[in-house]
Coordinates of C-alpha atoms and ligand atoms in Angstrom, one line a residue:
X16 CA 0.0 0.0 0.0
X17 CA 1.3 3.3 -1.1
X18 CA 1.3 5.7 2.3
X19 CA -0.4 8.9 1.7
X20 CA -0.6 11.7 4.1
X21 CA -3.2 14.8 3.9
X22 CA -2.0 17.6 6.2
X23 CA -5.5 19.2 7.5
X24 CA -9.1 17.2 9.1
X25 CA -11.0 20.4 7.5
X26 CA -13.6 19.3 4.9
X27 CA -11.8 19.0 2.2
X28 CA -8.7 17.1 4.3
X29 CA -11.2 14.8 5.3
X30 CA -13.2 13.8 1.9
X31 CA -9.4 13.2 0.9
X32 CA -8.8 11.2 3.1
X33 CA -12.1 9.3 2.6
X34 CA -11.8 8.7 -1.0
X35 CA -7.8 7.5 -0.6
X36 CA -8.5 4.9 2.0
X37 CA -11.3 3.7 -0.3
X38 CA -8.9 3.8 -3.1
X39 CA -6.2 1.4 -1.1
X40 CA -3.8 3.9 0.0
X41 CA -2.9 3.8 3.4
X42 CA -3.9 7.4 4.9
X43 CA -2.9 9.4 7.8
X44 CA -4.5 12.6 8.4
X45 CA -2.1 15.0 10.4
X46 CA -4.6 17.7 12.0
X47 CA -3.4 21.0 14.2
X48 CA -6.6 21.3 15.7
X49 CA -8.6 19.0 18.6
X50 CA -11.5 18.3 16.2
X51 CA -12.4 17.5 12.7
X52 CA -13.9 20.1 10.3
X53 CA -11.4 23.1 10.2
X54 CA -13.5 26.5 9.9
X55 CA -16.4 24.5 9.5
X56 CA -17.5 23.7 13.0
X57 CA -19.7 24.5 15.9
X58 CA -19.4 24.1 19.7
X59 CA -21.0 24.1 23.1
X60 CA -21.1 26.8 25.7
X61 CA -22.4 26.0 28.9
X62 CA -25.7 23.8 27.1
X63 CA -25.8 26.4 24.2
X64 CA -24.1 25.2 20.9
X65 CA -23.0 27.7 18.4
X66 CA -23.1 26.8 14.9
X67 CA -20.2 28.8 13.2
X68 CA -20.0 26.9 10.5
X69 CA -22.5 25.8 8.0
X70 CA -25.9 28.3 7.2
X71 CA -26.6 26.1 4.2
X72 CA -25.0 23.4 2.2
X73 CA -25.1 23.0 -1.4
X74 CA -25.6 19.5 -2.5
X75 CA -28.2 18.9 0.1
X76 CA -30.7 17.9 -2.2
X77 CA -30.8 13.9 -3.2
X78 CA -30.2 13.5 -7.3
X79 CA -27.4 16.6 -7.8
X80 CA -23.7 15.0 -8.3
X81 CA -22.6 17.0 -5.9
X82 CA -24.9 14.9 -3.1
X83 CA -23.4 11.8 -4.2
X84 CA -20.2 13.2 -3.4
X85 CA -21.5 14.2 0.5
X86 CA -23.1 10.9 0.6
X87 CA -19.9 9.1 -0.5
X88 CA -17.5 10.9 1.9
X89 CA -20.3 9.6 4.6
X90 CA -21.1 13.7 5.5
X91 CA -25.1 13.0 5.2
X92 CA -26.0 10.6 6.8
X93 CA -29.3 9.3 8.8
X94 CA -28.5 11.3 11.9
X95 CA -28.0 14.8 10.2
X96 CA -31.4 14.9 7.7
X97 CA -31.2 17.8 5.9
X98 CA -33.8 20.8 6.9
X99 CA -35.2 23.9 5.0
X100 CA -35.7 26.6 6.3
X101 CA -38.4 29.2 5.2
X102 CA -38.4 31.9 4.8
X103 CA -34.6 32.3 4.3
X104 CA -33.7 35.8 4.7
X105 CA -36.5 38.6 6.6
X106 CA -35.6 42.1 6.8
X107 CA -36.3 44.2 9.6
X108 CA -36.2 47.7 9.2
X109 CA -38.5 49.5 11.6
X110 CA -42.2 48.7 11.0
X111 CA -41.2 47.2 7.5
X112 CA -40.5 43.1 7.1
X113 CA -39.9 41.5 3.6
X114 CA -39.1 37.6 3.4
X115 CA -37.0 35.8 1.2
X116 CA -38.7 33.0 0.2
X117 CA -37.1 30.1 -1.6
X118 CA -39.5 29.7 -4.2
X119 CA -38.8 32.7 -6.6
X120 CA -42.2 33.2 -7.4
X121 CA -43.7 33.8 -3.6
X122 CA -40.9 36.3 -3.2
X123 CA -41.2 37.9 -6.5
X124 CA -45.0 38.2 -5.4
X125 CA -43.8 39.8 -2.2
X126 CA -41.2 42.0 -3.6
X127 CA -43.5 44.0 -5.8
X128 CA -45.9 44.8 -3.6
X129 CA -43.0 46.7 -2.2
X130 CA -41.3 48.2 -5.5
X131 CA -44.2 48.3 -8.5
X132 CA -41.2 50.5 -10.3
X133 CA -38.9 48.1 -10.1
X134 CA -41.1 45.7 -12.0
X135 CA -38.5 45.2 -15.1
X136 CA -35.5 44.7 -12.5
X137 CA -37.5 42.1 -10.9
X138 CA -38.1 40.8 -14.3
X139 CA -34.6 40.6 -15.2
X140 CA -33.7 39.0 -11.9
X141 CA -36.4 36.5 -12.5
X142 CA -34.8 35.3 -15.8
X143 CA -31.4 35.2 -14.0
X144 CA -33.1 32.8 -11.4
X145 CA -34.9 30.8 -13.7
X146 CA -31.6 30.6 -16.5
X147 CA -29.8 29.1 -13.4
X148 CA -32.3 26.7 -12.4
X149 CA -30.5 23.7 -13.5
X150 CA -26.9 24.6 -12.4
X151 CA -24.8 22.5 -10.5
X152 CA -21.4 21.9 -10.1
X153 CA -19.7 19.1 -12.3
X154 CA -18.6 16.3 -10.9
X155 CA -16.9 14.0 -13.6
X156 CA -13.6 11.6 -13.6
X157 CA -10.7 12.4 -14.8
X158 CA -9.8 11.1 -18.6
X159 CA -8.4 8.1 -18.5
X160 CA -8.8 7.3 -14.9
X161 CA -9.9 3.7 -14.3
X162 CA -12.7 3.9 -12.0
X163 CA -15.1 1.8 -10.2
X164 CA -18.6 2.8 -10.4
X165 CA -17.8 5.7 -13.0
X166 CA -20.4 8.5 -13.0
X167 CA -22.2 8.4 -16.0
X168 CA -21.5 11.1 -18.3
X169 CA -24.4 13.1 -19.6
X170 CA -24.4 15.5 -22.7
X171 CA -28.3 16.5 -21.3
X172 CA -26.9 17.7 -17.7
X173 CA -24.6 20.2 -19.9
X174 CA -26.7 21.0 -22.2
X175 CA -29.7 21.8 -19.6
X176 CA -26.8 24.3 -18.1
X177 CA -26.3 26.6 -21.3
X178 CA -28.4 29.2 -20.7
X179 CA -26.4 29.6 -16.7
X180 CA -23.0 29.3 -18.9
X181 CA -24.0 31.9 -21.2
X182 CA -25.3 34.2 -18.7
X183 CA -22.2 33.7 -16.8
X184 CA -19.6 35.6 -17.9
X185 CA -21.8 39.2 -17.8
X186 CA -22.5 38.3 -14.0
X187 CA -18.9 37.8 -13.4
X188 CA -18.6 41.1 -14.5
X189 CA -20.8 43.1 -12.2
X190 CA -20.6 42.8 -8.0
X191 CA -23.5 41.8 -6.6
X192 CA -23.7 45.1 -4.7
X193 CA -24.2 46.8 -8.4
X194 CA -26.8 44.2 -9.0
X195 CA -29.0 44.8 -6.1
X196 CA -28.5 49.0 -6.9
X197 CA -30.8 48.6 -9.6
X198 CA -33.4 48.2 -7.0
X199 CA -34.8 51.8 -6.8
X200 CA -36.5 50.5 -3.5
X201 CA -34.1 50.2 -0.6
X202 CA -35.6 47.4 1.2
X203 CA -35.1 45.4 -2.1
X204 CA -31.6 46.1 -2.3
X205 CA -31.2 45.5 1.7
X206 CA -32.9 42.3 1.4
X207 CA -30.1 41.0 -1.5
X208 CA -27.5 42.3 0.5
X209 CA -27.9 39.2 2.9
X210 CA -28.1 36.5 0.6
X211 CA -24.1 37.1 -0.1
X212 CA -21.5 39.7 0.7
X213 CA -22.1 42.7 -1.5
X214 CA -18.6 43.2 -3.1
X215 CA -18.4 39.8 -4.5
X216 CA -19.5 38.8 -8.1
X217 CA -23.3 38.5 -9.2
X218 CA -22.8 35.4 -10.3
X219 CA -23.0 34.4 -6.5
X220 CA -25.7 36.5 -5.6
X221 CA -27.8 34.3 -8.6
X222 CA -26.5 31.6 -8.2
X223 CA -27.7 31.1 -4.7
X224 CA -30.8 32.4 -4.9
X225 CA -31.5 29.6 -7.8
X226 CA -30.1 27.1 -5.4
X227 CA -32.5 27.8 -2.9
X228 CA -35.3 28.3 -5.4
X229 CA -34.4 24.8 -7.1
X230 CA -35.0 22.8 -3.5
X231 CA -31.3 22.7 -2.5
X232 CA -29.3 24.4 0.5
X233 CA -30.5 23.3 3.5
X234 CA -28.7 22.7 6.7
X235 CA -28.2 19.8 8.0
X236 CA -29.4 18.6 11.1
X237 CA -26.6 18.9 14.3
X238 CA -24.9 21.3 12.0
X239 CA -21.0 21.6 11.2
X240 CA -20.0 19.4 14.1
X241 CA -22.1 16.3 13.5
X242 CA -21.2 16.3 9.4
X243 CA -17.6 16.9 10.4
X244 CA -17.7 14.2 12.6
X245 CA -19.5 11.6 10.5
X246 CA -16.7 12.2 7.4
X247 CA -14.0 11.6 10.4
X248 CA -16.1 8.9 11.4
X249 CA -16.6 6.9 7.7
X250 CA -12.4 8.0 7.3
X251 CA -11.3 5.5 10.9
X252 CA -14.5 3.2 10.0
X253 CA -12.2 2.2 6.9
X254 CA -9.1 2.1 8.9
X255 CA -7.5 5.6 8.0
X256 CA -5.7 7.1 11.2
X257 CA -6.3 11.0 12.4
X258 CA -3.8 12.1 14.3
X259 CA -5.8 15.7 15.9
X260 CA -2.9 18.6 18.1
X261 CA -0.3 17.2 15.3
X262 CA 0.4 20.2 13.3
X263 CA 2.5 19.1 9.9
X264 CA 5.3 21.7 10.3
X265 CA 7.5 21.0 6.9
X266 CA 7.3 18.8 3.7
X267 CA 10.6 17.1 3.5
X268 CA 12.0 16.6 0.5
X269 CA 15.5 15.0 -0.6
X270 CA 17.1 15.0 -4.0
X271 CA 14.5 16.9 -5.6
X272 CA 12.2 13.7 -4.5
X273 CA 9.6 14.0 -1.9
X274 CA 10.3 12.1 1.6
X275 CA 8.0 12.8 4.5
X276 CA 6.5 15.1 6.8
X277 CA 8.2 16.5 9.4
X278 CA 5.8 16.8 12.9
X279 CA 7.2 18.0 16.5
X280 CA 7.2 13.6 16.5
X281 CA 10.1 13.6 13.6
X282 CA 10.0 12.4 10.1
X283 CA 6.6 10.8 8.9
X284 CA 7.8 9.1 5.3
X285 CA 5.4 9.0 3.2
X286 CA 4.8 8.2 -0.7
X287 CA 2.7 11.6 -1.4
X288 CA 1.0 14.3 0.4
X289 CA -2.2 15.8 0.0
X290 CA -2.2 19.6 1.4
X291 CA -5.7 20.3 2.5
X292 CA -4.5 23.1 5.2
X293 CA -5.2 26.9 3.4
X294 CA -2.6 26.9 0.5
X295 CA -1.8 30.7 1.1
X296 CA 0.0 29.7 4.5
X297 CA 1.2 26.6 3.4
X298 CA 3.2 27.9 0.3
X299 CA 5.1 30.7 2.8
X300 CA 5.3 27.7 6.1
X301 CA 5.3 24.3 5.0
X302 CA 8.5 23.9 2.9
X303 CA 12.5 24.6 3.5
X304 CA 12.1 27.6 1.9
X305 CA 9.2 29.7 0.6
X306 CA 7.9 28.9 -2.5
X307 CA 8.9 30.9 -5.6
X308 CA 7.0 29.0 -8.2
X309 CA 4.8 32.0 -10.3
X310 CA 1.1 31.3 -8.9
X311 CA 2.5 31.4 -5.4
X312 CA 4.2 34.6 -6.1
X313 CA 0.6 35.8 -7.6
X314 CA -1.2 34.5 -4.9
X315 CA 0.6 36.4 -2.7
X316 CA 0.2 39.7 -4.6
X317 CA -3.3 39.3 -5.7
X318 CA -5.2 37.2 -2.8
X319 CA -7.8 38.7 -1.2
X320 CA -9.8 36.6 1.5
X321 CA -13.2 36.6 3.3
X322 CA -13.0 37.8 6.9
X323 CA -15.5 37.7 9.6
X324 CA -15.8 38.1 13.0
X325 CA -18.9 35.5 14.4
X326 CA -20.5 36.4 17.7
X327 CA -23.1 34.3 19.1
X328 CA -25.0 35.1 22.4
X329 CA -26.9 32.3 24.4
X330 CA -30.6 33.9 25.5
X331 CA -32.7 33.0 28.7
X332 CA -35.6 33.7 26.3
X333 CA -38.2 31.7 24.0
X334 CA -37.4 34.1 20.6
X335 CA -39.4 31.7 18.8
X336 CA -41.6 33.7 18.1
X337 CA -38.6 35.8 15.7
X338 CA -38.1 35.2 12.2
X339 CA -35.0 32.5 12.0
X340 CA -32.8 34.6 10.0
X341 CA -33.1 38.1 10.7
X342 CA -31.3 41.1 8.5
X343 CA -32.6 43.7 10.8
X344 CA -31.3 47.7 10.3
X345 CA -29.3 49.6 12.0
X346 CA -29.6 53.5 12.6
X347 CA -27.4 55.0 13.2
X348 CA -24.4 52.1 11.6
X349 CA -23.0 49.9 14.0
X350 CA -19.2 50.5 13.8
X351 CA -17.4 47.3 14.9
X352 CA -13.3 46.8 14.5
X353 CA -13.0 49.7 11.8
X354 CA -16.3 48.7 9.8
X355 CA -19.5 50.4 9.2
X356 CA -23.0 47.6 9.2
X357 CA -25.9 49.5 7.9
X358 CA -27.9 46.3 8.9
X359 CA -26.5 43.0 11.1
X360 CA -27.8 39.6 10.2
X361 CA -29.1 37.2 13.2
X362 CA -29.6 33.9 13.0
X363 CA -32.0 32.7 15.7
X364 CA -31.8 28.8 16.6
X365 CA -35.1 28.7 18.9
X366 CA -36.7 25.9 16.3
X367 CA -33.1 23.9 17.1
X368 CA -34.9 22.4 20.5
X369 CA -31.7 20.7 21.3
X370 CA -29.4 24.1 20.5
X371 CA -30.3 25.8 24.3
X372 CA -31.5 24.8 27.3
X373 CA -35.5 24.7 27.4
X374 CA -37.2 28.1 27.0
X375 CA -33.7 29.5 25.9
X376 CA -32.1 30.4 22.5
X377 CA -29.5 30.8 20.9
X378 CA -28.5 33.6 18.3
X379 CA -25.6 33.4 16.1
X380 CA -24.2 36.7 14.0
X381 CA -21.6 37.0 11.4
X382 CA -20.0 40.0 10.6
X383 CA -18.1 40.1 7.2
X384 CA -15.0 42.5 5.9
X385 CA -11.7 42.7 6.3
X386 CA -11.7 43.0 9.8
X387 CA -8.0 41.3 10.2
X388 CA -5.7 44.5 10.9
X389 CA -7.2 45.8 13.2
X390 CA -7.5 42.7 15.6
X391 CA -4.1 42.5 14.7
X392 CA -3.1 45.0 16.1
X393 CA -5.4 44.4 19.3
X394 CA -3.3 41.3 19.7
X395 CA 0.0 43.2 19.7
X396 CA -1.0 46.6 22.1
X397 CA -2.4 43.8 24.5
X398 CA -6.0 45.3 24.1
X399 CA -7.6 42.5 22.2
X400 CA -10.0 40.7 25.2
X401 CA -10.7 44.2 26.0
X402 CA -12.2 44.6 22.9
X403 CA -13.7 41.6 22.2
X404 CA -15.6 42.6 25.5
X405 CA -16.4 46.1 24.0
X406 CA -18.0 44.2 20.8
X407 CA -19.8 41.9 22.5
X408 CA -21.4 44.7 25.0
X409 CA -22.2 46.9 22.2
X410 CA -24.1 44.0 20.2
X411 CA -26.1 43.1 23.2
X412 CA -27.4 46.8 23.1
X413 CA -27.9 47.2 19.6
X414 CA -29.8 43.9 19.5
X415 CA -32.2 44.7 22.7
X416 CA -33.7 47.8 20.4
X417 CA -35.4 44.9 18.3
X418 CA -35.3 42.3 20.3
X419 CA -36.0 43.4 23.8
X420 CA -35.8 39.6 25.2
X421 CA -32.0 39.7 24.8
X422 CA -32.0 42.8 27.2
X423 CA -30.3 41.4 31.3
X424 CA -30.9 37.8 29.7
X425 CA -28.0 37.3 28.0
X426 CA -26.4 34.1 29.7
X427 CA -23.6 33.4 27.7
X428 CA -21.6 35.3 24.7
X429 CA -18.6 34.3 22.6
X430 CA -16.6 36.4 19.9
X431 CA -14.7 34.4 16.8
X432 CA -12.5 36.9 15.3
X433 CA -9.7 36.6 12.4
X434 CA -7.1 36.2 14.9
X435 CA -9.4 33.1 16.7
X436 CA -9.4 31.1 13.1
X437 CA -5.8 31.8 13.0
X438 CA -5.2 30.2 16.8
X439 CA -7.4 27.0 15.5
X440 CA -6.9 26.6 12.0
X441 CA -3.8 28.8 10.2
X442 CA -6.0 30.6 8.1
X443 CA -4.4 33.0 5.8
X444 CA -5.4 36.4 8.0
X445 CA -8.0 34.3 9.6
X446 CA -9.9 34.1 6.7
X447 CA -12.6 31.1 5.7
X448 CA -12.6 31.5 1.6
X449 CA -11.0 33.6 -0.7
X450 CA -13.2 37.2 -2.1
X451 CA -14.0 36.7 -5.9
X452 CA -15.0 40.3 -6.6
X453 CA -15.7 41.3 -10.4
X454 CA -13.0 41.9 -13.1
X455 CA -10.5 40.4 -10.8
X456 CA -8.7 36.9 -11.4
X457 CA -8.6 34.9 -8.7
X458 CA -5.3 32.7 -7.9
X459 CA -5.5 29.3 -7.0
X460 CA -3.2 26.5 -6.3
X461 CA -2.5 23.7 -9.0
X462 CA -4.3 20.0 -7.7
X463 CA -0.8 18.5 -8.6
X464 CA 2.0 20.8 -7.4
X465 CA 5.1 18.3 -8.5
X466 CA 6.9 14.8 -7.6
X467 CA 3.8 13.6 -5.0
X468 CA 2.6 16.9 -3.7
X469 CA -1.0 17.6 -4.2
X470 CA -3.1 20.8 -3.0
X471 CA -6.9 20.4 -2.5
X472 CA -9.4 22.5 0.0
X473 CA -10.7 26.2 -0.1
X474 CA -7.6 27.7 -2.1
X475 CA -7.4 25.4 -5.0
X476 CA -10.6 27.0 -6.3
X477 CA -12.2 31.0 -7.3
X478 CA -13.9 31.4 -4.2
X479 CA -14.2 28.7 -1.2
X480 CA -17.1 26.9 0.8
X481 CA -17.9 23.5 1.5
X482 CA -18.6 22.2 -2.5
X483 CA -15.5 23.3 -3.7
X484 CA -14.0 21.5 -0.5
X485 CA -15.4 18.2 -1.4
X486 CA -15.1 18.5 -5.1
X487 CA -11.3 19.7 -4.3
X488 CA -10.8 16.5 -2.8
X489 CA -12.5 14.5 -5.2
X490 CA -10.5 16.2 -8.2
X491 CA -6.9 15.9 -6.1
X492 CA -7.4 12.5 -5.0
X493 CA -8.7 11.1 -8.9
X494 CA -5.2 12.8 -9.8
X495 CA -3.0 10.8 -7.2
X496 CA -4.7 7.8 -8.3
X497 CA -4.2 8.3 -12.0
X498 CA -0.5 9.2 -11.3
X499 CA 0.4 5.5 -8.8
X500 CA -2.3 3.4 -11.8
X501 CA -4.8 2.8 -9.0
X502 CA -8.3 2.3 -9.4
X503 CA -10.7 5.4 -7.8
X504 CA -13.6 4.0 -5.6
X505 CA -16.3 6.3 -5.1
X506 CA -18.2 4.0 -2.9
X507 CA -18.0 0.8 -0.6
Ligands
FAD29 C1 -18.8 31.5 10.1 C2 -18.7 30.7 8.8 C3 -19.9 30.4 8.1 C4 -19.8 29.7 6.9 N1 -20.9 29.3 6.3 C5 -20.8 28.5 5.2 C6 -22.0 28.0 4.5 O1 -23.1 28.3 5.0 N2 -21.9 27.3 3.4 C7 -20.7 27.0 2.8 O2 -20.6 26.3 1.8 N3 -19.5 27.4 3.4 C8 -19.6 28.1 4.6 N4 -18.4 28.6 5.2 C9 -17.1 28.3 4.5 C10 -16.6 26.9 4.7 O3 -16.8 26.5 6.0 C11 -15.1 26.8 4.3 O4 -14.9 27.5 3.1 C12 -14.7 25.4 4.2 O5 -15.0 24.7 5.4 C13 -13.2 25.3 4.0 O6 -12.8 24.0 4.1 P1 -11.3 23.5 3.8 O7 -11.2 22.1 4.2 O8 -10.8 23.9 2.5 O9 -10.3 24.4 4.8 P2 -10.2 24.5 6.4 O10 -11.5 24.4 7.1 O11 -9.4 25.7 6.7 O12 -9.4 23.2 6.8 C14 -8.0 23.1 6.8 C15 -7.6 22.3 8.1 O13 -6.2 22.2 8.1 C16 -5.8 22.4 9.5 N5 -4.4 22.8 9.5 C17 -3.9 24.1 9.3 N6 -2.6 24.1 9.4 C18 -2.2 22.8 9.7 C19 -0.9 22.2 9.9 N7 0.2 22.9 9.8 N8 -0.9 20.9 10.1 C20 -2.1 20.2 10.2 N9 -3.3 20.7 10.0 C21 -3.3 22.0 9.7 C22 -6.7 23.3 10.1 O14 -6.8 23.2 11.5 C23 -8.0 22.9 9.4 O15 -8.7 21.9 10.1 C24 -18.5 29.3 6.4 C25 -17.4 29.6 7.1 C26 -17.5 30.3 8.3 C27 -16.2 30.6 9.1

């Protein structure tokens, strides 16, 4: 058996690992971290569990490739049923509330009662929705790859996709902020604001809302934790070994030829490495000397990531009674580490029974930008719990003036910021994807870097999330098998 190791137990790290050991390699997954799922995960606070990872999943639905791909790498499973929530986005501002539904239609329906003028807009948008309705990521095997039960190819699937392709390129060229500022109504525009971050491209923004609309993204139940788990779980269930608080500090190579890992443990030799850890840090930490090679050097010129800070706060209240994802205004802006929200987006687990103690909630926020210098520098004048503190106390407030529950109930809080994702998972500026804005080429590592060294996970693809973590894995690990002649197995 040829020894593979995959440095990383984040999703992508851990489909890897899954479709190796099922391919006959013999596969050790070296993780920094105590858990599996990298940036996706959740955890527990004193009976309240935060879910900082996944808001919805792509691939959710049964019959898209990409499903077969989470059902393979044992992510969905019996004990995590995918839900849907619905409505999936409500604004709040004042006395106004406007859902986002995910059937098109009942939203279109709501949406002009609130903007006759923007009738053609909502036109256009409804043609974008409906062009994308059979979009999906492809999921085929690589040419010439022998594999057992190949997925059949399908000229239809493609051809049911042209009118997304062709659409595509003219979304790639506009941000999705742009997009929504053809809305004459504000509330309009607000409410597309929180389907995706504004500065990225519109091919996002459409492309999600045509997920939803199509039956897909839902959230599994038990959330990041319990999908994370059962991938690390079907990984050891066919004998692969995690090794979690092992951080992979250098790829050894000797004579041009790859040798081994080095760990704090020594030398693990191994016949080829998979690097599932964020490529930006691992082309600057993991090898003798920085890598020179010309997408690195553009990677390190051009990258920009996808920052957040994620606050939860664990309520002595029933909010059930609250929409479950709120995008509720703010006036005057909330300023929060340097950046201005016009609005802050809650997500409200009361319908998760077992997410909080009984008659209690938890509520989850993320805030997205480029928040990472200035916790930086927190970090280095010794002010950062101070500040954390600060955050924390000043979303309690803001939050009471809608939700007066929250108000001397608050029973536990928690603050995630760049610097946390960099403690736990070596995220390049503690970021979880990489920003695909408009007009800009986005750099990503090669799948096969040279002599047995692979990439695979968020970095090896435009922007990041959990499909191009799995397909990553599926496309890096159908390249190691095509270069050692071994049969792929997609399934037991
Ligand atoms: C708050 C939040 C909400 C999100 N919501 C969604 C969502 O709803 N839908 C969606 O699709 N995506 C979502 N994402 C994004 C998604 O979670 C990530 O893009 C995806 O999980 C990245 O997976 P990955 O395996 O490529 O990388 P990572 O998760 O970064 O995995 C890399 C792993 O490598 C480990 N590692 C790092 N350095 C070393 C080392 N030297 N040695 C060993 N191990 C190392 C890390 O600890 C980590 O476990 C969200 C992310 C966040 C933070």
């Amino acid at each position: 058996m040829k020894k593979l190791i995959v440095i990383g137990a984040g999703i992508s790290g851990l489909a890897s690992g899954v479709y190796a050991q099922r391919s006959g390699f013999d596969t050790l997954i070296l993780e920094k971290a105590a858990n599996p799922g990298g940036v996706s995960t959740s955890w527990k606070r004193k009976g309240y569990t935060f879910e900082g990872g996944i808001h919805w999943l792509i691939g959710a639905k049964e019959g898209l490739p990409l499903h077969d791909v989470w059902t393979e790498t044992g992510a969905l499973q019996a004990n995590n049923p995918v839900v849907y929530k619905d409505p999936i986005y409500t604004l709040m501002d004042g006395d106004t509330t406007l859902h986002l539904y995910r059937d098109f239609r009942r939203t279109e329906a709501e949406l002009r009662s609130f903007g006759w003028r923007d009738r053609w807009v909502l036109g256009i948008l409804r043609f974008h929705v409906w062009s994308f309705r059979h979009f999906h990521p492809v999921i085929q095997d690589a040419f010439g790859l022998k594999v057992r039960c190949p997925r059949p190819f399908s000229l239809w699937e493609f051809v049911k996709m042209l009118p997304a392709v062709i659409l595509t390129p003219f979304l790639m060229m506009t941000s999705a902020r742009h997009y929504a500022a053809r809305f004459r109504n504000p509330h309009i525009r607000a409410l597309l604001h929180c389907v995706v971050s504004p500065n990225i491209n519109a091919l996002s923004l459409i492309y999600t809302l045509s997920t939803f609309n199509a039956g897909d993204s839902g959230y599994p139940l038990g959330g990041s934790l319990r999908m994370a788990q059962n991938m690390a779980d079907s990984f050891t269930g066919l004998c692969g070994e995690i090794r979690y608080r092992t951080p992979a500090l250098e790829i050894v190579r000797e004579g041009g030829r790859l040798k081994g890992v080095r760990t704090a443990e020594g030398l693990l030799e191994a016949d080829a490495v998979v690097i599932s850890m964020d490529a930006r840090t691992a082309i600057d930490r993991l090898f003798a000397q920085p890598l020179q090679d010309r997408w690195a050097r553009k990677m390190r010129k051009n990258l920009r990531t996808t920052q957040c800070m994620f606050a939860a706060f664990g309520v002595k209240a029933d909010l059930s009674t609250y929409p479950r994802c709120m995008y509720v205004t703010m006036d005057p802006a909330v300023e929060i580490a340097g950046l201005r929200f016009d609005a802050l987006q809650v997500n409200n687990y009361a319908w998760e029974k077992d997410y909080a103690p009984q008659g209690c909630t938890t509520l989850t926020l993320i805030l997205d930008g480029q928040s990472y210098p200035w916790w930086k520098a927190a970090k280095e004048d010794g002010t950062y719990q101070e500040k954390k503190k600060a955050v924390l106390t000043l979303l309690e407030e803001r939050l009471s003036s809608v939700i007066p529950e929250i108000k001397g109930n608050v029973e536990v809080t928690d603050l995630a910021t760049p610097m946390t994702y960099i403690r736990y998972c070596d995220t390049h500026e503690g970021s979880y994807m990489t920003e695909w804005l408009p007009m800009r080429p986005t750099v990503t590592a090669p799948i096969r870097y040279r002599d047995g060294i692979y990439f695979t996970g968020q970095r090896t693809s435009f922007s990041g999330g959990l499909p191009p973590a799995a397909m990553g894995a599926w496309k890096t690990i159908q390249a190691l098998c095509k270069d050692f002649g071994v049969e792929f197995v997609r399934k037991g």
